[in-house]
Coordinates of C-alpha atoms and ligand atoms in Angstrom, one line a residue:
X1 CA 7.0 2.0 -21.0
X2 CA 3.5 2.4 -22.3
X3 CA 3.0 3.8 -25.9
X4 CA 1.4 7.2 -25.6
X5 CA 1.7 10.8 -26.6
X6 CA 4.4 12.6 -24.5
X7 CA 2.9 15.0 -21.9
X8 CA 4.3 18.3 -20.6
X9 CA 3.7 18.3 -16.9
X10 CA 4.0 21.0 -14.4
X11 CA 4.5 19.6 -10.9
X12 CA 3.9 22.2 -8.2
X13 CA 5.4 21.4 -4.8
X14 CA 7.8 18.9 -6.5
X15 CA 10.5 19.4 -3.9
X16 CA 8.3 18.3 -1.1
X17 CA 7.7 14.8 0.2
X18 CA 5.0 13.4 -2.1
X19 CA 5.7 15.8 -5.0
X20 CA 9.4 14.7 -5.1
X21 CA 8.5 11.0 -4.9
X22 CA 6.0 11.6 -7.8
X23 CA 8.6 13.4 -9.9
X24 CA 11.1 10.5 -9.5
X25 CA 8.3 8.0 -10.3
X26 CA 7.2 10.0 -13.3
X27 CA 10.6 10.7 -14.8
X28 CA 11.5 7.0 -14.4
X29 CA 8.3 5.7 -15.9
X30 CA 7.7 8.3 -18.6
X31 CA 11.1 9.5 -19.8
X32 CA 9.7 11.0 -22.9
X33 CA 7.6 13.5 -20.9
X34 CA 8.7 17.0 -20.0
X35 CA 8.6 17.6 -16.3
X36 CA 8.8 21.1 -14.9
X37 CA 8.8 21.5 -11.1
X38 CA 7.5 24.8 -9.6
X39 CA 8.4 25.0 -5.9
X40 CA 8.9 27.9 -3.6
X41 CA 11.4 25.9 -1.5
X42 CA 9.6 26.8 1.7
X43 CA 11.0 25.1 4.9
X44 CA 9.4 21.9 3.6
X45 CA 10.9 22.0 0.1
X46 CA 14.4 20.5 -0.5
X47 CA 16.1 20.8 -3.9
X48 CA 18.6 18.1 -2.9
X49 CA 15.8 15.6 -3.1
X50 CA 15.7 16.1 -6.9
X51 CA 19.5 16.4 -7.5
X52 CA 19.6 13.1 -9.4
X53 CA 17.4 14.7 -12.1
X54 CA 19.2 18.0 -12.4
X55 CA 20.8 18.3 -15.8
X56 CA 18.5 15.8 -17.5
X57 CA 17.1 17.2 -20.7
X58 CA 13.5 16.7 -20.0
X59 CA 13.6 18.0 -16.4
X60 CA 13.5 21.6 -15.2
X61 CA 13.4 23.1 -11.7
X62 CA 11.9 26.6 -11.2
X63 CA 12.0 28.2 -7.8
X64 CA 8.8 30.2 -7.4
X65 CA 5.5 30.8 -5.8
X66 CA 2.2 29.4 -7.1
X67 CA 0.6 32.7 -6.0
X68 CA 2.8 34.5 -8.5
X69 CA 0.4 34.8 -11.5
X70 CA 2.9 36.4 -13.8
X71 CA 5.4 33.6 -13.2
X72 CA 2.8 30.9 -13.6
X73 CA 1.4 32.4 -16.8
X74 CA 4.9 32.7 -18.3
X75 CA 5.8 29.1 -17.4
X76 CA 2.6 27.6 -18.8
X77 CA 3.1 29.5 -22.0
X78 CA 6.9 29.1 -22.4
X79 CA 6.8 25.3 -21.7
X80 CA 3.5 24.8 -23.5
X81 CA 2.3 22.7 -20.5
X82 CA -0.7 20.4 -20.9
X83 CA -0.9 18.9 -17.4
X84 CA -0.7 20.2 -13.9
X85 CA -0.1 17.9 -11.0
X86 CA -0.7 20.3 -8.1
X87 CA 1.0 19.2 -4.8
X88 CA 2.2 22.6 -3.5
X89 CA 0.7 23.3 -0.1
X90 CA 1.3 24.1 3.5
X91 CA 0.7 20.6 4.7
X92 CA 1.3 20.3 8.5
X93 CA -1.7 20.4 10.9
X94 CA 0.3 21.6 13.9
X95 CA 1.7 24.5 11.9
X96 CA -1.8 25.4 10.7
X97 CA -2.8 25.7 14.4
X98 CA 0.1 28.0 15.2
X99 CA -0.5 30.2 12.1
X100 CA -3.4 29.6 9.7
X101 CA -2.8 32.5 7.4
X102 CA 0.0 30.9 5.4
X103 CA -2.4 28.0 4.8
X104 CA -5.1 30.2 3.4
X105 CA -2.6 32.0 1.2
X106 CA -0.9 29.0 -0.4
X107 CA -3.6 26.4 -0.3
X108 CA -6.6 28.6 -1.3
X109 CA -5.1 31.6 -3.1
X110 CA -2.3 29.6 -4.6
X111 CA -4.8 27.0 -6.0
X112 CA -7.0 29.8 -7.3
X113 CA -4.1 31.4 -9.1
X114 CA -3.1 28.2 -10.7
X115 CA -6.7 27.4 -11.8
X116 CA -7.2 30.8 -13.3
X117 CA -3.8 30.7 -15.2
X118 CA -4.6 27.2 -16.4
X119 CA -8.1 28.2 -17.5
X120 CA -6.8 31.1 -19.6
X121 CA -4.0 29.0 -21.1
X122 CA -6.4 26.1 -21.8
X123 CA -8.7 28.5 -23.7
X124 CA -5.8 29.9 -25.7
X125 CA -4.7 26.3 -26.5
X126 CA -8.2 25.6 -27.9
X127 CA -9.6 23.7 -24.9
X128 CA -8.0 20.3 -25.5
X129 CA -10.0 17.6 -23.7
X130 CA -6.7 15.7 -23.1
X131 CA -5.3 18.4 -20.8
X132 CA -5.4 17.7 -17.1
X133 CA -5.4 19.7 -13.9
X134 CA -4.9 17.1 -11.1
X135 CA -5.5 18.5 -7.6
X136 CA -3.9 16.4 -4.9
X137 CA -5.9 16.7 -1.7
X138 CA -6.4 14.9 1.6
X139 CA -8.9 12.8 3.5
X140 CA -8.8 15.4 6.3
X141 CA -11.4 17.4 4.4
X142 CA -14.0 14.9 5.5
X143 CA -13.5 15.5 9.2
X144 CA -13.3 12.9 12.0
X145 CA -14.8 9.4 12.2
X146 CA -16.2 7.6 15.3
X147 CA -14.8 4.1 16.1
X148 CA -17.7 2.3 14.2
X149 CA -18.3 4.8 11.4
X150 CA -17.8 3.5 7.9
X151 CA -14.8 4.9 6.0
X152 CA -15.0 8.1 4.0
X153 CA -16.4 7.8 0.5
X154 CA -16.3 10.4 -2.3
X155 CA -19.8 11.5 -1.2
X156 CA -19.0 11.9 2.5
X157 CA -19.9 15.6 3.3
X158 CA -17.0 17.9 3.9
X159 CA -16.4 18.7 7.5
X160 CA -12.9 20.0 7.9
X161 CA -11.7 20.6 11.5
X162 CA -8.2 22.1 11.3
X163 CA -7.2 25.2 9.5
X164 CA -5.1 22.9 7.3
X165 CA -8.1 20.8 6.4
X166 CA -10.3 23.8 5.9
X167 CA -7.8 25.4 3.5
X168 CA -7.6 22.1 1.5
X169 CA -11.4 21.9 1.5
X170 CA -11.5 25.5 0.1
X171 CA -9.1 24.5 -2.7
X172 CA -11.1 21.4 -3.5
X173 CA -14.2 23.4 -3.8
X174 CA -12.5 25.9 -6.2
X175 CA -11.3 23.0 -8.4
X176 CA -14.8 21.6 -8.5
X177 CA -16.3 25.0 -9.3
X178 CA -13.9 25.5 -12.2
X179 CA -15.0 22.1 -13.7
X180 CA -18.7 22.9 -13.2
X181 CA -18.5 26.5 -14.5
X182 CA -15.8 26.4 -17.2
X183 CA -15.6 22.7 -18.1
X184 CA -11.9 22.5 -17.2
X185 CA -10.5 18.9 -17.4
X186 CA -9.9 18.7 -13.6
X187 CA -9.5 15.7 -11.3
X188 CA -9.4 15.6 -7.5
X189 CA -7.8 13.0 -5.3
X190 CA -8.3 12.7 -1.5
X191 CA -5.6 10.6 0.0
X192 CA -4.9 9.2 3.5
X193 CA -1.7 9.6 5.5
X194 CA 1.5 8.9 3.4
X195 CA 4.8 7.6 4.6
X196 CA 8.1 6.9 2.9
X197 CA 11.4 8.5 2.0
X198 CA 11.9 12.3 1.9
X199 CA 9.2 13.2 4.4
X200 CA 10.0 16.3 6.4
X201 CA 11.0 15.5 10.0
X202 CA 7.9 17.2 11.6
X203 CA 5.5 14.4 10.6
X204 CA 4.9 11.5 12.9
X205 CA 6.9 8.7 11.2
X206 CA 10.1 10.5 10.4
X207 CA 9.9 12.4 13.8
X208 CA 9.8 9.1 15.7
X209 CA 12.6 7.5 13.7
X210 CA 14.8 10.6 14.0
X211 CA 14.1 11.1 17.8
X212 CA 15.0 7.4 18.4
X213 CA 18.3 7.9 16.6
X214 CA 19.0 11.1 18.7
X215 CA 17.8 9.6 22.0
X216 CA 15.1 12.2 22.3
X217 CA 11.6 11.6 23.8
X218 CA 8.9 10.3 21.5
X219 CA 5.9 12.6 21.9
X220 CA 2.5 10.9 21.5
X221 CA -0.5 13.3 21.6
X222 CA -3.3 12.6 24.1
X223 CA -4.0 9.0 24.7
X224 CA -2.4 7.7 21.5
X225 CA -5.6 6.1 20.4
X226 CA -6.2 8.3 17.3
X227 CA -6.4 6.2 14.2
X228 CA -4.8 7.0 10.8
X229 CA -5.1 5.0 7.5
X230 CA -1.5 4.7 6.2
X231 CA -0.4 4.5 2.6
X232 CA 3.1 4.0 1.2
X233 CA 4.0 7.1 -0.9
X234 CA 5.0 4.9 -3.9
X235 CA 1.4 3.5 -3.9
X236 CA 0.1 7.1 -3.9
X237 CA 2.2 7.9 -6.9
X238 CA 0.9 4.9 -8.9
X239 CA -2.7 5.8 -7.9
X240 CA -2.1 9.4 -9.3
X241 CA -0.7 7.8 -12.5
X242 CA -3.8 5.8 -12.9
X243 CA -6.1 8.8 -12.2
X244 CA -4.2 11.0 -14.7
X245 CA -4.4 8.4 -17.4
X246 CA -7.7 6.7 -16.8
X247 CA -9.7 9.1 -14.5
X248 CA -12.8 10.8 -15.8
X249 CA -12.5 14.6 -15.7
X250 CA -14.7 16.2 -13.1
X251 CA -14.5 13.2 -10.8
X252 CA -13.0 12.8 -7.4
X253 CA -11.1 9.6 -6.3
X254 CA -10.4 8.6 -2.7
X255 CA -7.0 6.9 -2.3
X256 CA -6.1 4.9 0.8
X257 CA -4.0 2.1 2.1
X258 CA -6.8 0.1 3.9
X259 CA -4.4 0.1 6.9
X260 CA -5.9 1.7 10.0
X261 CA -3.5 1.9 12.9
X262 CA -3.7 3.6 16.3
X263 CA -0.9 6.1 16.8
X264 CA 0.5 4.3 19.8
X265 CA 0.6 1.0 18.0
X266 CA 2.5 2.6 15.1
X267 CA 5.0 4.1 17.5
X268 CA 5.5 0.7 19.2
X269 CA 6.1 -0.9 15.8
X270 CA 8.6 1.9 14.8
X271 CA 10.5 1.3 18.2
X272 CA 10.7 -2.4 17.5
X273 CA 12.0 -1.9 14.0
X274 CA 14.6 0.6 15.2
X275 CA 15.7 -1.7 18.0
X276 CA 16.2 -4.4 15.5
X277 CA 17.8 -2.4 12.7
X278 CA 19.9 0.3 14.3
X279 CA 23.1 -0.5 16.1
X280 CA 24.1 1.4 19.2
X281 CA 20.9 3.4 19.9
X282 CA 21.4 6.0 22.6
X283 CA 18.4 4.5 24.5
X284 CA 17.5 0.8 24.3
X285 CA 14.7 -0.4 24.2
X286 CA 13.6 2.8 22.4
X287 CA 10.1 2.5 23.7
X288 CA 11.4 3.8 27.0
X289 CA 11.5 7.2 25.2
X290 CA 7.7 7.3 24.6
X291 CA 6.1 10.3 26.3
X292 CA 2.4 11.1 26.3
X293 CA 2.1 14.8 25.7
X294 CA -0.8 17.4 25.7
X295 CA -3.2 16.6 22.9
X296 CA -3.3 18.6 19.6
X297 CA -6.1 21.1 19.8
X298 CA -9.1 19.8 17.8
X299 CA -7.3 16.5 17.1
X300 CA -9.3 14.4 14.7
X301 CA -9.9 11.0 16.2
X302 CA -10.0 8.7 13.2
X303 CA -9.5 8.8 9.5
X304 CA -10.3 5.9 7.1
X305 CA -10.7 5.8 3.4
X306 CA -13.0 3.7 1.3
X307 CA -11.0 3.3 -1.9
X308 CA -13.5 1.1 -3.7
X309 CA -14.2 3.6 -6.4
X310 CA -10.6 3.8 -7.7
X311 CA -10.4 0.1 -7.4
X312 CA -13.6 -0.8 -9.3
X313 CA -13.5 2.1 -11.9
X314 CA -9.7 2.4 -12.5
X315 CA -8.3 -0.9 -11.3
X316 CA -5.9 0.5 -8.7
X317 CA -5.1 -1.1 -5.4
X318 CA -2.1 -0.5 -3.1
X319 CA 0.8 -3.0 -3.7
X320 CA 2.8 -2.5 -0.6
X321 CA 2.2 -4.2 2.7
X322 CA 2.6 -2.0 5.8
X323 CA 5.2 -4.4 7.3
X324 CA 7.5 -4.4 4.3
X325 CA 7.3 -0.7 3.5
X326 CA 7.5 0.5 7.1
X327 CA 10.7 -1.5 7.5
X328 CA 12.1 -0.1 4.3
X329 CA 11.1 3.4 5.4
X330 CA 12.8 3.0 8.8
X331 CA 16.0 1.7 7.0
X332 CA 15.8 4.8 4.7
X333 CA 15.9 7.2 7.7
X334 CA 18.7 5.2 9.2
X335 CA 20.8 5.4 6.1
X336 CA 20.0 8.9 5.0
X337 CA 21.1 10.9 8.0
X338 CA 22.8 13.3 5.5
X339 CA 19.4 14.1 4.1
X340 CA 17.5 14.8 7.3
X341 CA 20.2 16.2 9.7
X342 CA 20.5 19.6 7.9
X343 CA 16.7 20.0 8.2
X344 CA 16.9 20.2 12.0
X345 CA 17.7 23.9 11.6
X346 CA 17.3 26.7 14.1
X347 CA 13.9 27.4 12.6
X348 CA 12.9 23.8 13.1
X349 CA 14.1 23.8 16.7
X350 CA 12.1 26.9 17.4
X351 CA 9.0 25.3 15.8
X352 CA 9.6 22.2 17.8
X353 CA 9.9 24.1 21.1
X354 CA 6.6 25.9 20.3
X355 CA 4.6 22.7 19.7
X356 CA 6.2 20.4 22.3
X357 CA 7.1 22.9 25.1
Ligands
NAD401 P1 5.2 18.9 1.9 O1 4.9 19.9 3.0 O2 6.3 17.9 2.2 O3 5.6 19.7 0.6 C1 5.0 20.8 0.1 C2 5.8 21.4 -1.0 O4 5.2 22.6 -1.5 C3 7.2 21.9 -0.5 O5 8.2 21.5 -1.4 C4 7.1 23.4 -0.5 O6 8.3 24.1 -0.7 C5 6.1 23.7 -1.6 N1 5.4 24.9 -1.5 C6 4.8 25.4 -0.3 N2 4.2 26.6 -0.6 C7 4.4 26.9 -1.9 C8 4.1 28.0 -2.8 N3 3.4 29.0 -2.3 N4 4.5 27.9 -4.1 C9 5.2 26.8 -4.5 N5 5.5 25.8 -3.8 C10 5.2 25.8 -2.5 O7 3.8 18.3 1.6 P2 3.5 16.8 1.2 O8 3.3 16.0 2.4 O9 4.4 16.3 0.1 O10 2.0 17.0 0.5 C11 1.8 17.3 -0.8 C12 0.3 17.4 -1.1 O11 -0.3 16.2 -0.8 C13 -0.3 18.5 -0.3 O12 -1.2 19.2 -1.1 C14 -1.0 17.8 0.8 O13 -2.2 18.5 1.2 C15 -1.4 16.5 0.1 N6 -1.5 15.3 1.0 C16 -0.5 15.0 1.8 C17 -0.6 13.8 2.6 C18 0.5 13.4 3.5 O14 0.3 12.4 4.3 N7 1.6 14.0 3.5 C19 -1.8 13.0 2.5 C20 -2.8 13.4 1.6 C21 -2.6 14.5 0.8
TYD402 P1 0.9 13.7 11.3 O1 2.0 12.9 10.8 O2 1.1 15.1 11.7 O3 -0.3 13.7 10.2 P2 -1.9 14.2 10.3 O4 -2.0 15.1 11.5 O5 -2.0 14.9 9.0 O6 -2.7 12.9 10.4 O7 0.3 13.0 12.6 C1 -0.2 11.6 12.5 C2 -0.9 11.3 13.8 O8 0.2 11.3 14.8 C3 -1.9 12.3 14.2 O9 -3.0 11.7 14.9 C4 -1.1 13.2 15.2 C5 -0.1 12.2 15.8 N1 1.1 12.8 16.3 C6 1.6 12.5 17.6 O10 1.0 11.8 18.4 N2 2.8 13.1 17.9 C7 3.5 13.9 17.1 O11 4.6 14.4 17.5 C8 3.0 14.1 15.8 C9 3.8 15.0 14.8 C10 1.8 13.5 15.4

């Protein structure tokens, strides 16, 4: 463990996919730090993901809304927090198409509430330059690339296309403005698509794994030629660690896996892995389940991240190979049915019918 002053970290959205992976990573790596999770436990939040930490002295879970200013003020003060790692968000593009308002509320108003609470607390604490507000954002704010376009850099103009991406862009702009206007020690990261354990079943990789296990059709939007740049969630956590410790306040860092894959190729790979690893699948070979369905409205064609700034300035590169970590992820969904099965609730079935009907 590195020698350093203990930090007191508020992790918003710490019961979600990336937030929970980050909390496990952080508590493991920095056991002297205080970690307080603030999570509303929306449909995407799952307290069971953090149960191994419950009861540990330096960990606390608070169920609550980042839009609740009174609660956020009280937490920042009572816990004397010096760091915010802000993951909480509505995060699924398809849901943002069905209902954008929740995205504006949580992603824009929620971030604005946190920033204002943090600003006032930071002033009261005497404006320590070592405090940090780390805002976790997405590459989707940059819009869509053509097949031969160079990957997104930190200076690519924002051009968000979905309500999700637009709400994240709005939150990024607020963070930037708080740095520019008030000098807050903020950092922004824009990351590509993550995969790994504890991802909610609605996202592509868990959805395909789970549907194969249940013998359900595998919905591929449009022609399946859309490209995403995939990053293992553990690599995202190590990048955030590096940004928090070495990043320059006011800066933005792109984080990506340098692994561009067409959706249909990814689905084929997942089918192959499942066929190899899962005994007694309801349908074998599982690629027989692939079904091309109506495209997502406004579906971005391609994302790709140029992560050379974080590499050259902070020395971070992803450690995981896609082959190894996809295999591990597939195995995780195979062996953690008890984690994902309860999430296939009535509410989820209703959502599923709405999107895929
Ligand atoms: P997720 O949907 O799995 O988790 C979001 C968490 O936020 C949940 O635990 C939920 O309960 C909580 N939450 C929602 N509204 C809240 C509110 N009002 N107050 C408090 N908590 C609330 O999302 P994720 O995939 O873990 O993404 C985390 C962050 O990373 C998001 O900001 C997202 O934009 C960003 N991001 C995600 C990806 C990806 O591939 N998943 C890639 C780049 C960036
Ligand atoms: P997703 O995991 O929703 O992430 P994002 O939309 O943020 O990139 O989807 C990844 C890609 O997979 C995206 O191009 C949409 C596509 N997709 C499908 O083809 N079928 C599906 O059922 C889902 C959920 C996604």
